[in-house]
Amino acid sequence: MTSPLLPTYARAELSFEKGEGPWLFGRDGERYLDFGAGIAVNALGHAHPHLVQALTEQASKVWHTSNLFQIPEGERLAKRLVENTFADVVFFSNSGAEANEAAIKMARKYHAVNGHPERFRIVTFEGAFHGRTLATIAAGGQAKYLEGFGPKVEGFDQVPVEDLDALKAVIGPETAALMIEPIQGEGGIRTVSNAFLRELRNLCDSHGLLLIFDEIQTGVGRTGKLFAYEWTGVTPDIMAVAKGIGGGFPMGACLATAEAAKGMTVGTHGTTFGGNPLAMAVGNAVLDVILEPGFLKEVERKGLLLKQRLAELKDRHPGVIADVRGHGLMMGLRIVVPNTEFIAAARAEKLLVIGAGDNVARLLPPLIISDAEIGEAVKRIEAACAAIEAGQQSARLGAAQ
Ligand SMILES: *Cc1c(COP(=O)(O)O)cnc(C)c1O
């Protein structure tokens, strides 16, 4: 039967009935260990009791009022985000791309109200992913996402990561901001060096540019800090957040200093759904858990455990795993064979992992993953490696005959 859904996704032949913590129960009767977490979204796993309670309680009170009225749950969530970050103000959106759109508009408006409307260009970095709206595909700069959608939105320049000379060469009188993911997610779990991020901060300071961090994937505890910038010694002016912040409820946020946000006055930006009471209730509940004393330390410890176990696997299976990379519970395996083959082999072992650029398979388990479940995932990855090696061996034997 053909699907009435727009066929923009190559979906696996698999659907799920329910979830519990890091486990998903497939309609095929199998239980899957979820090391994708909905692409780093289900930060607290599936059906977390505290989130279920927050959502259902709010659902019986009020779902939506519009941003024409006060939303106390949103005030509270914004206050908590501000207290725990560099930021002074927060704009809530429905998605990551919209959080980035807010960041881009804010950076341009900042210069406009400073008397420099000609400063609208934003420098981004090769391998970036910032979303699928017209502006964010231009920001990401990937030909495969731009092709066929008309002229690329004007005002984005792209240089290679870690190439300081190229960056300096592209900054000009029209430049407004630099925009970067501290660890590229879709690009293949590629960590940007702290030294390079420091150079970005210095360049921003010396040229009067704003520094935008896209922490949509790295944020909300994923790397073992609330936000990845805390590892880097560098503070952005504007930060886009989404994915984990809603634990599976669609929401995003654009955080900024008061200075960077000074152009965003009444009427300059808006959203119908962003920051609605349902999203805010769940966002607060996610923070309740992640800000519990010791929670992030545990993420850090479990990240190190996972990394160590993956490094052992790489040593045992060099024909399948070429490289282990990432930070905290945002790990990537660069795969020797096509990563799609590895992802299918893992799925045959009832382990869900996600592809990324650079032939990487991403491991993004829920942050509540236990040591035993990490051990279980490692066992299943090992089995997937063995299955691929067995296939390679029989292919070699077949070729020799
Ligand atoms: C997922 C992602 C986005 C886009 O978020 P959507 O919610 O899909 O719009 C943008 N930037 C980064 C770094 C992401 O990982």
GROMACS .gro file of C-alpha atoms and ligand atoms in nm:
model
  416
    1MET     CA    1   0.000   0.000   0.000
    2THR     CA    2   0.138   0.340  -0.084
    3SER     CA    3   0.147   0.591   0.200
    4PRO     CA    4  -0.036   0.924   0.184
    5LEU     CA    5   0.257   1.078   0.375
    6LEU     CA    6   0.485   1.300   0.171
    7PRO     CA    7   0.770   1.059   0.098
    8THR     CA    8   1.057   1.279   0.221
    9TYR     CA    9   1.180   1.011   0.461
   10ALA     CA   10   1.327   0.668   0.396
   11ARG     CA   11   1.153   0.513   0.694
   12ALA     CA   12   1.251   0.177   0.841
   13GLU     CA   13   0.982  -0.092   0.833
   14LEU     CA   14   0.927  -0.059   1.205
   15SER     CA   15   0.682   0.117   1.433
   16PHE     CA   16   0.636   0.123   1.807
   17GLU     CA   17   0.349   0.068   2.043
   18LYS     CA   18   0.494   0.205   2.360
   19GLY     CA   19   0.814   0.301   2.531
   20GLU     CA   20   0.958   0.270   2.877
   21GLY     CA   21   1.284   0.439   2.975
   22PRO     CA   22   1.539   0.353   2.703
   23TRP     CA   23   1.324   0.069   2.565
   24LEU     CA   24   1.082   0.077   2.274
   25PHE     CA   25   0.829  -0.198   2.216
   26GLY     CA   26   0.782  -0.260   1.845
   27ARG     CA   27   0.460  -0.366   1.680
   28ASP     CA   28   0.667  -0.661   1.559
   29GLY     CA   29   0.661  -0.790   1.919
   30GLU     CA   30   1.031  -0.713   1.975
   31ARG     CA   31   1.187  -0.491   2.240
   32TYR     CA   32   1.443  -0.240   2.114
   33LEU     CA   33   1.713  -0.058   2.309
   34ASP     CA   34   1.683   0.303   2.196
   35PHE     CA   35   2.024   0.463   2.145
   36GLY     CA   36   1.878   0.727   1.914
   37ALA     CA   37   1.624   0.874   2.156
   38GLY     CA   38   1.430   1.029   1.868
   39ILE     CA   39   1.748   1.205   1.749
   40ALA     CA   40   1.860   1.329   2.091
   41VAL     CA   41   1.508   1.434   2.185
   42ASN     CA   42   1.387   1.186   2.447
   43ALA     CA   43   1.644   1.306   2.700
   44LEU     CA   44   1.468   1.128   2.986
   45GLY     CA   45   1.368   0.823   2.785
   46HIS     CA   46   1.013   0.718   2.708
   47ALA     CA   47   0.711   0.769   2.937
   48HIS     CA   48   0.913   0.921   3.220
   49PRO     CA   49   0.661   0.934   3.510
   50HIS     CA   50   0.747   1.293   3.604
   51LEU     CA   51   0.698   1.414   3.245
   52VAL     CA   52   0.379   1.215   3.196
   53GLN     CA   53   0.241   1.366   3.516
   54ALA     CA   54   0.339   1.722   3.418
   55LEU     CA   55   0.183   1.688   3.072
   56THR     CA   56  -0.141   1.524   3.183
   57GLU     CA   57  -0.188   1.764   3.474
   58GLN     CA   58  -0.142   2.062   3.244
   59ALA     CA   59  -0.364   1.899   2.979
   60SER     CA   60  -0.657   1.899   3.218
   61LYS     CA   61  -0.605   2.269   3.300
   62VAL     CA   62  -0.523   2.480   2.992
   63TRP     CA   63  -0.350   2.384   2.667
   64HIS     CA   64  -0.313   2.709   2.483
   65THR     CA   65  -0.384   3.077   2.533
   66SER     CA   66  -0.158   3.249   2.272
   67ASN     CA   67   0.125   3.485   2.355
   68LEU     CA   68  -0.120   3.773   2.392
   69PHE     CA   69  -0.144   3.678   2.760
   70GLN     CA   70   0.095   3.599   3.042
   71ILE     CA   71   0.205   3.236   3.057
   72PRO     CA   72   0.336   3.178   3.411
   73GLU     CA   73   0.485   2.834   3.331
   74GLY     CA   74   0.687   3.002   3.054
   75GLU     CA   75   0.803   3.282   3.283
   76ARG     CA   76   0.921   3.018   3.526
   77LEU     CA   77   1.101   2.809   3.263
   78ALA     CA   78   1.270   3.117   3.115
   79LYS     CA   79   1.382   3.226   3.462
   80ARG     CA   80   1.534   2.884   3.530
   81LEU     CA   81   1.714   2.880   3.194
   82VAL     CA   82   1.848   3.229   3.261
   83GLU     CA   83   1.963   3.134   3.611
   84ASN     CA   84   2.152   2.836   3.473
   85THR     CA   85   2.316   2.995   3.167
   86PHE     CA   86   2.486   3.310   3.035
   87ALA     CA   87   2.152   3.436   2.902
   88ASP     CA   88   1.924   3.718   3.020
   89VAL     CA   89   1.622   3.650   2.797
   90VAL     CA   90   1.451   3.356   2.627
   91PHE     CA   91   1.221   3.323   2.324
   92PHE     CA   92   1.031   2.994   2.302
   93SER     CA   93   0.974   2.830   1.963
   94ASN     CA   94   0.830   2.498   1.845
   95SER     CA   95   1.140   2.355   1.685
   96GLY     CA   96   1.513   2.384   1.639
   97ALA     CA   97   1.496   2.554   1.301
   98GLU     CA   98   1.268   2.821   1.448
   99ALA     CA   99   1.507   2.872   1.739
  100ASN     CA  100   1.782   2.931   1.482
  101GLU     CA  101   1.557   3.162   1.279
  102ALA     CA  102   1.505   3.369   1.594
  103ALA     CA  103   1.882   3.373   1.651
  104ILE     CA  104   1.951   3.484   1.293
  105LYS     CA  105   1.687   3.757   1.302
  106MET     CA  106   1.811   3.875   1.641
  107ALA     CA  107   2.172   3.904   1.521
  108ARG     CA  108   2.066   4.107   1.216
  109LYS     CA  109   1.833   4.329   1.418
  110TYR     CA  110   2.106   4.398   1.674
  111HIS     CA  111   2.320   4.564   1.408
  112ALA     CA  112   2.023   4.737   1.248
  113VAL     CA  113   1.928   4.908   1.575
  114ASN     CA  114   2.295   4.992   1.624
  115GLY     CA  115   2.270   5.191   1.302
  116HIS     CA  116   2.430   4.927   1.079
  117PRO     CA  117   2.154   4.756   0.879
  118GLU     CA  118   2.419   4.665   0.621
  119ARG     CA  119   2.564   4.418   0.870
  120PHE     CA  120   2.343   4.116   0.803
  121ARG     CA  121   2.579   3.842   0.688
  122ILE     CA  122   2.641   3.540   0.907
  123VAL     CA  123   2.942   3.312   0.879
  124THR     CA  124   2.871   2.939   0.923
  125PHE     CA  125   3.092   2.631   0.899
  126GLU     CA  126   3.124   2.341   0.658
  127GLY     CA  127   2.940   2.030   0.772
  128ALA     CA  128   2.692   2.239   0.969
  129PHE     CA  129   2.326   2.156   1.012
  130HIS     CA  130   2.092   2.428   1.132
  131GLY     CA  131   1.749   2.307   1.014
  132ARG     CA  132   1.527   2.285   0.705
  133THR     CA  133   1.363   2.626   0.672
  134LEU     CA  134   1.476   2.845   0.383
  135ALA     CA  135   1.712   3.050   0.602
  136THR     CA  136   1.849   2.755   0.794
  137ILE     CA  137   1.927   2.549   0.481
  138ALA     CA  138   2.118   2.855   0.359
  139ALA     CA  139   2.296   2.870   0.697
  140GLY     CA  140   2.379   2.497   0.680
  141GLY     CA  141   2.505   2.545   0.328
  142GLN     CA  142   2.464   2.181   0.222
  143ALA     CA  143   2.400   2.152  -0.150
  144LYS     CA  144   2.177   1.845  -0.105
  145TYR     CA  145   1.931   2.045   0.108
  146LEU     CA  146   1.945   2.362  -0.105
  147GLU     CA  147   1.900   2.212  -0.449
  148GLY     CA  148   1.575   2.287  -0.628
  149PHE     CA  149   1.440   2.531  -0.373
  150GLY     CA  150   1.512   2.851  -0.558
  151PRO     CA  151   1.771   3.113  -0.479
  152LYS     CA  152   1.957   3.049  -0.156
  153VAL     CA  153   1.860   3.299   0.113
  154GLU     CA  154   2.112   3.577   0.093
  155GLY     CA  155   2.357   3.652   0.370
  156PHE     CA  156   2.537   3.333   0.464
  157ASP     CA  157   2.908   3.272   0.409
  158GLN     CA  158   3.068   2.941   0.486
  159VAL     CA  159   3.424   2.842   0.576
  160PRO     CA  160   3.584   2.514   0.691
  161VAL     CA  161   3.590   2.444   1.066
  162GLU     CA  162   3.929   2.517   1.227
  163ASP     CA  163   4.039   2.731   0.929
  164LEU     CA  164   4.117   3.061   1.097
  165ASP     CA  165   4.266   3.222   0.785
  166ALA     CA  166   3.958   3.147   0.576
  167LEU     CA  167   3.741   3.283   0.854
  168LYS     CA  168   3.936   3.605   0.886
  169ALA     CA  169   3.928   3.649   0.509
  170VAL     CA  170   3.549   3.617   0.490
  171ILE     CA  171   3.467   3.861   0.774
  172GLY     CA  172   3.385   4.196   0.621
  173PRO     CA  173   3.194   4.519   0.682
  174GLU     CA  174   2.863   4.335   0.625
  175THR     CA  175   2.929   4.056   0.874
  176ALA     CA  176   2.686   4.040   1.168
  177ALA     CA  177   2.762   3.714   1.344
  178LEU     CA  178   2.938   3.378   1.350
  179MET     CA  179   2.721   3.071   1.397
  180ILE     CA  180   2.847   2.727   1.499
  181GLU     CA  181   2.757   2.397   1.662
  182PRO     CA  182   3.015   2.325   1.936
  183ILE     CA  183   2.986   1.961   1.828
  184GLN     CA  184   2.842   1.902   1.482
  185GLY     CA  185   2.561   1.651   1.519
  186GLU     CA  186   2.417   1.571   1.175
  187GLY     CA  187   2.762   1.642   1.033
  188GLY     CA  188   2.902   1.335   1.210
  189ILE     CA  189   2.971   1.412   1.580
  190ARG     CA  190   3.262   1.637   1.494
  191THR     CA  191   3.389   1.828   1.796
  192VAL     CA  192   3.515   2.181   1.738
  193SER     CA  193   3.833   2.250   1.938
  194ASN     CA  194   3.812   2.487   2.233
  195ALA     CA  195   4.105   2.677   2.083
  196PHE     CA  196   3.906   2.746   1.765
  197LEU     CA  197   3.597   2.847   1.963
  198ARG     CA  198   3.815   3.087   2.163
  199GLU     CA  199   3.937   3.237   1.835
  200LEU     CA  200   3.575   3.284   1.729
  201ARG     CA  201   3.502   3.467   2.055
  202ASN     CA  202   3.808   3.688   2.009
  203LEU     CA  203   3.715   3.770   1.650
  204CYS     CA  204   3.359   3.853   1.756
  205ASP     CA  205   3.487   4.082   2.029
  206SER     CA  206   3.738   4.259   1.809
  207HIS     CA  207   3.496   4.301   1.514
  208GLY     CA  208   3.177   4.373   1.712
  209LEU     CA  209   3.013   4.050   1.590
  210LEU     CA  210   2.769   3.829   1.777
  211LEU     CA  211   2.858   3.468   1.850
  212ILE     CA  212   2.571   3.224   1.799
  213PHE     CA  213   2.594   2.868   1.930
  214ASP     CA  214   2.355   2.614   1.786
  215GLU     CA  215   2.313   2.384   2.088
  216ILE     CA  216   1.999   2.221   1.956
  217GLN     CA  217   2.162   1.876   1.972
  218THR     CA  218   2.441   1.934   2.227
  219GLY     CA  219   2.224   2.110   2.485
  220VAL     CA  220   2.011   2.009   2.783
  221GLY     CA  221   2.260   1.774   2.944
  222ARG     CA  222   2.360   1.573   2.638
  223THR     CA  223   2.735   1.623   2.692
  224GLY     CA  224   2.729   1.607   3.073
  225LYS     CA  225   2.688   1.981   3.124
  226LEU     CA  226   2.355   2.160   3.090
  227PHE     CA  227   2.501   2.317   2.774
  228ALA     CA  228   2.815   2.218   2.585
  229TYR     CA  229   2.955   2.573   2.586
  230GLU     CA  230   3.028   2.519   2.956
  231TRP     CA  231   3.308   2.278   2.855
  232THR     CA  232   3.466   2.524   2.615
  233GLY     CA  233   3.556   2.829   2.822
  234VAL     CA  234   3.366   3.032   2.562
  235THR     CA  235   3.030   3.202   2.613
  236PRO     CA  236   2.807   3.282   2.316
  237ASP     CA  237   2.583   3.589   2.286
  238ILE     CA  238   2.292   3.392   2.142
  239MET     CA  239   2.215   3.022   2.173
  240ALA     CA  240   1.956   2.806   1.998
  241VAL     CA  241   1.817   2.510   2.191
  242ALA     CA  242   1.556   2.245   2.105
  243LYS     CA  243   1.549   1.863   2.086
  244GLY     CA  244   1.607   1.750   2.448
  245ILE     CA  245   1.450   2.059   2.606
  246GLY     CA  246   1.099   1.917   2.565
  247GLY     CA  247   1.190   1.553   2.630
  248GLY     CA  248   0.977   1.460   2.327
  249PHE     CA  249   0.727   1.746   2.339
  250PRO     CA  250   0.798   1.971   2.038
  251MET     CA  251   0.966   2.288   2.159
  252GLY     CA  252   1.273   2.504   2.117
  253ALA     CA  253   1.423   2.817   2.264
  254CYS     CA  254   1.649   3.101   2.165
  255LEU     CA  255   1.854   3.232   2.458
  256ALA     CA  256   2.047   3.558   2.450
  257THR     CA  257   2.213   3.829   2.648
  258ALA     CA  258   2.008   4.145   2.697
  259GLU     CA  259   2.259   4.330   2.476
  260ALA     CA  260   2.232   4.087   2.183
  261ALA     CA  261   1.851   4.086   2.213
  262LYS     CA  262   1.810   4.461   2.238
  263GLY     CA  263   1.655   4.499   1.891
  264MET     CA  264   1.383   4.243   1.956
  265THR     CA  265   1.115   4.477   2.085
  266VAL     CA  266   0.735   4.447   2.081
  267GLY     CA  267   0.610   4.328   1.743
  268THR     CA  268   0.948   4.236   1.591
  269HIS     CA  269   0.902   3.860   1.618
  270GLY     CA  270   0.639   3.610   1.718
  271THR     CA  271   0.490   3.263   1.709
  272THR     CA  272   0.140   3.128   1.762
  273PHE     CA  273   0.232   2.807   1.938
  274GLY     CA  274   0.576   2.878   2.083
  275GLY     CA  275   0.590   2.869   2.463
  276ASN     CA  276   0.237   2.736   2.509
  277PRO     CA  277   0.137   2.601   2.851
  278LEU     CA  278   0.167   2.233   2.754
  279ALA     CA  279   0.522   2.278   2.625
  280MET     CA  280   0.620   2.492   2.921
  281ALA     CA  281   0.487   2.241   3.173
  282VAL     CA  282   0.692   1.964   3.013
  283GLY     CA  283   0.999   2.185   2.974
  284ASN     CA  284   0.990   2.265   3.345
  285ALA     CA  285   0.951   1.896   3.427
  286VAL     CA  286   1.255   1.809   3.211
  287LEU     CA  287   1.460   2.069   3.397
  288ASP     CA  288   1.336   1.937   3.735
  289VAL     CA  289   1.511   1.609   3.659
  290ILE     CA  290   1.822   1.735   3.477
  291LEU     CA  291   1.897   1.999   3.742
  292GLU     CA  292   1.866   1.750   4.027
  293PRO     CA  293   2.198   1.752   4.213
  294GLY     CA  294   2.429   1.488   4.068
  295PHE     CA  295   2.226   1.416   3.751
  296LEU     CA  296   2.468   1.580   3.509
  297LYS     CA  297   2.770   1.429   3.688
  298GLU     CA  298   2.611   1.091   3.623
  299VAL     CA  299   2.569   1.174   3.254
  300GLU     CA  300   2.936   1.265   3.242
  301ARG     CA  301   3.040   0.944   3.417
  302LYS     CA  302   2.819   0.727   3.196
  303GLY     CA  303   2.951   0.906   2.888
  304LEU     CA  304   3.305   0.817   2.986
  305LEU     CA  305   3.203   0.457   3.050
  306LEU     CA  306   3.036   0.434   2.709
  307LYS     CA  307   3.336   0.592   2.535
  308GLN     CA  308   3.576   0.351   2.701
  309ARG     CA  309   3.367   0.048   2.608
  310LEU     CA  310   3.334   0.173   2.249
  311ALA     CA  311   3.710   0.223   2.226
  312GLU     CA  312   3.754  -0.144   2.325
  313LEU     CA  313   3.508  -0.243   2.052
  314LYS     CA  314   3.702  -0.041   1.797
  315ASP     CA  315   4.021  -0.228   1.894
  316ARG     CA  316   3.843  -0.563   1.857
  317HIS     CA  317   3.664  -0.475   1.531
  318PRO     CA  318   3.889  -0.248   1.326
  319GLY     CA  319   3.722  -0.378   1.008
  320VAL     CA  320   3.392  -0.220   1.116
  321ILE     CA  321   3.471   0.071   1.351
  322ALA     CA  322   3.725   0.325   1.232
  323ASP     CA  323   3.688   0.589   1.501
  324VAL     CA  324   3.509   0.669   1.826
  325ARG     CA  325   3.423   1.034   1.879
  326GLY     CA  326   3.203   1.265   2.081
  327HIS     CA  327   3.142   1.383   2.433
  328GLY     CA  328   2.917   1.262   2.714
  329LEU     CA  329   2.618   1.074   2.577
  330MET     CA  330   2.664   1.222   2.230
  331MET     CA  331   2.889   0.962   2.072
  332GLY     CA  332   2.967   0.869   1.713
  333LEU     CA  333   3.124   0.565   1.552
  334ARG     CA  334   3.285   0.625   1.216
  335ILE     CA  335   3.207   0.308   1.029
  336VAL     CA  336   3.435   0.133   0.777
  337VAL     CA  337   3.152  -0.025   0.575
  338PRO     CA  338   2.859   0.199   0.473
  339ASN     CA  339   2.701   0.330   0.797
  340THR     CA  340   2.357   0.221   0.671
  341GLU     CA  341   2.483  -0.138   0.677
  342PHE     CA  342   2.597  -0.099   1.038
  343ILE     CA  343   2.270   0.068   1.143
  344ALA     CA  344   2.073  -0.221   0.987
  345ALA     CA  345   2.298  -0.477   1.160
  346ALA     CA  346   2.245  -0.300   1.494
  347ARG     CA  347   1.870  -0.296   1.435
  348ALA     CA  348   1.881  -0.671   1.369
  349GLU     CA  349   2.031  -0.693   1.719
  350LYS     CA  350   1.738  -0.480   1.847
  351LEU     CA  351   1.953  -0.173   1.903
  352LEU     CA  352   1.849   0.159   1.749
  353VAL     CA  353   2.128   0.396   1.639
  354ILE     CA  354   2.118   0.689   1.397
  355GLY     CA  355   2.319   0.781   1.088
  356ALA     CA  356   2.511   1.105   1.041
  357GLY     CA  357   2.750   1.263   0.793
  358ASP     CA  358   3.109   1.137   0.755
  359ASN     CA  359   2.976   0.776   0.753
  360VAL     CA  360   2.907   0.796   1.125
  361ALA     CA  361   2.656   0.606   1.337
  362ARG     CA  362   2.538   0.820   1.626
  363LEU     CA  363   2.475   0.688   1.976
  364LEU     CA  364   2.244   0.928   2.160
  365PRO     CA  365   2.088   0.727   2.443
  366PRO     CA  366   1.845   0.883   2.687
  367LEU     CA  367   2.040   1.052   2.966
  368ILE     CA  368   1.872   0.818   3.220
  369ILE     CA  369   2.049   0.515   3.064
  370SER     CA  370   2.192   0.274   3.325
  371ASP     CA  371   2.537   0.115   3.331
  372ALA     CA  372   2.375  -0.223   3.266
  373GLU     CA  373   2.195  -0.086   2.961
  374ILE     CA  374   2.520   0.064   2.832
  375GLY     CA  375   2.672  -0.282   2.873
  376GLU     CA  376   2.377  -0.432   2.684
  377ALA     CA  377   2.418  -0.183   2.399
  378VAL     CA  378   2.790  -0.260   2.375
  379LYS     CA  379   2.708  -0.632   2.356
  380ARG     CA  380   2.463  -0.567   2.073
  381ILE     CA  381   2.709  -0.347   1.885
  382GLU     CA  382   2.965  -0.623   1.919
  383ALA     CA  383   2.715  -0.872   1.776
  384ALA     CA  384   2.641  -0.634   1.488
  385CYS     CA  385   3.016  -0.604   1.417
  386ALA     CA  386   3.049  -0.984   1.422
  387ALA     CA  387   2.758  -1.020   1.178
  388ILE     CA  388   2.916  -0.770   0.938
  389GLU     CA  389   3.254  -0.946   0.964
  390ALA     CA  390   3.091  -1.283   0.899
  391GLY     CA  391   2.929  -1.134   0.587
  392GLN     CA  392   3.265  -0.998   0.474
  393GLN     CA  393   3.428  -1.338   0.526
  394SER     CA  394   3.166  -1.527   0.329
  395ALA     CA  395   3.193  -1.268   0.051
  396ARG     CA  396   3.570  -1.324   0.044
  397LEU     CA  397   3.521  -1.703   0.036
  398GLY     CA  398   3.264  -1.662  -0.240
  399ALA     CA  399   3.507  -1.449  -0.442
  400ALA     CA  400   3.787  -1.705  -0.393
  401GLN     CA  401   3.579  -1.991  -0.531
  402LIG     C1  402   1.805   1.899   1.477
  402LIG     C2  403   1.888   2.019   1.462
  402LIG     C3  404   1.835   2.137   1.407
  402LIG     C4  405   1.695   2.146   1.352
  402LIG     O1  406   1.598   2.125   1.450
  402LIG     P1  407   1.445   2.097   1.403
  402LIG     O2  408   1.372   2.083   1.534
  402LIG     O3  409   1.447   1.973   1.322
  402LIG     O4  410   1.400   2.214   1.326
  402LIG     C5  411   1.917   2.247   1.401
  402LIG     N1  412   2.044   2.244   1.446
  402LIG     C6  413   2.096   2.133   1.501
  402LIG     C7  414   2.237   2.135   1.552
  402LIG     C8  415   2.021   2.017   1.510
  402LIG     O5  416   2.074   1.906   1.561
   0.00000   0.00000   0.00000
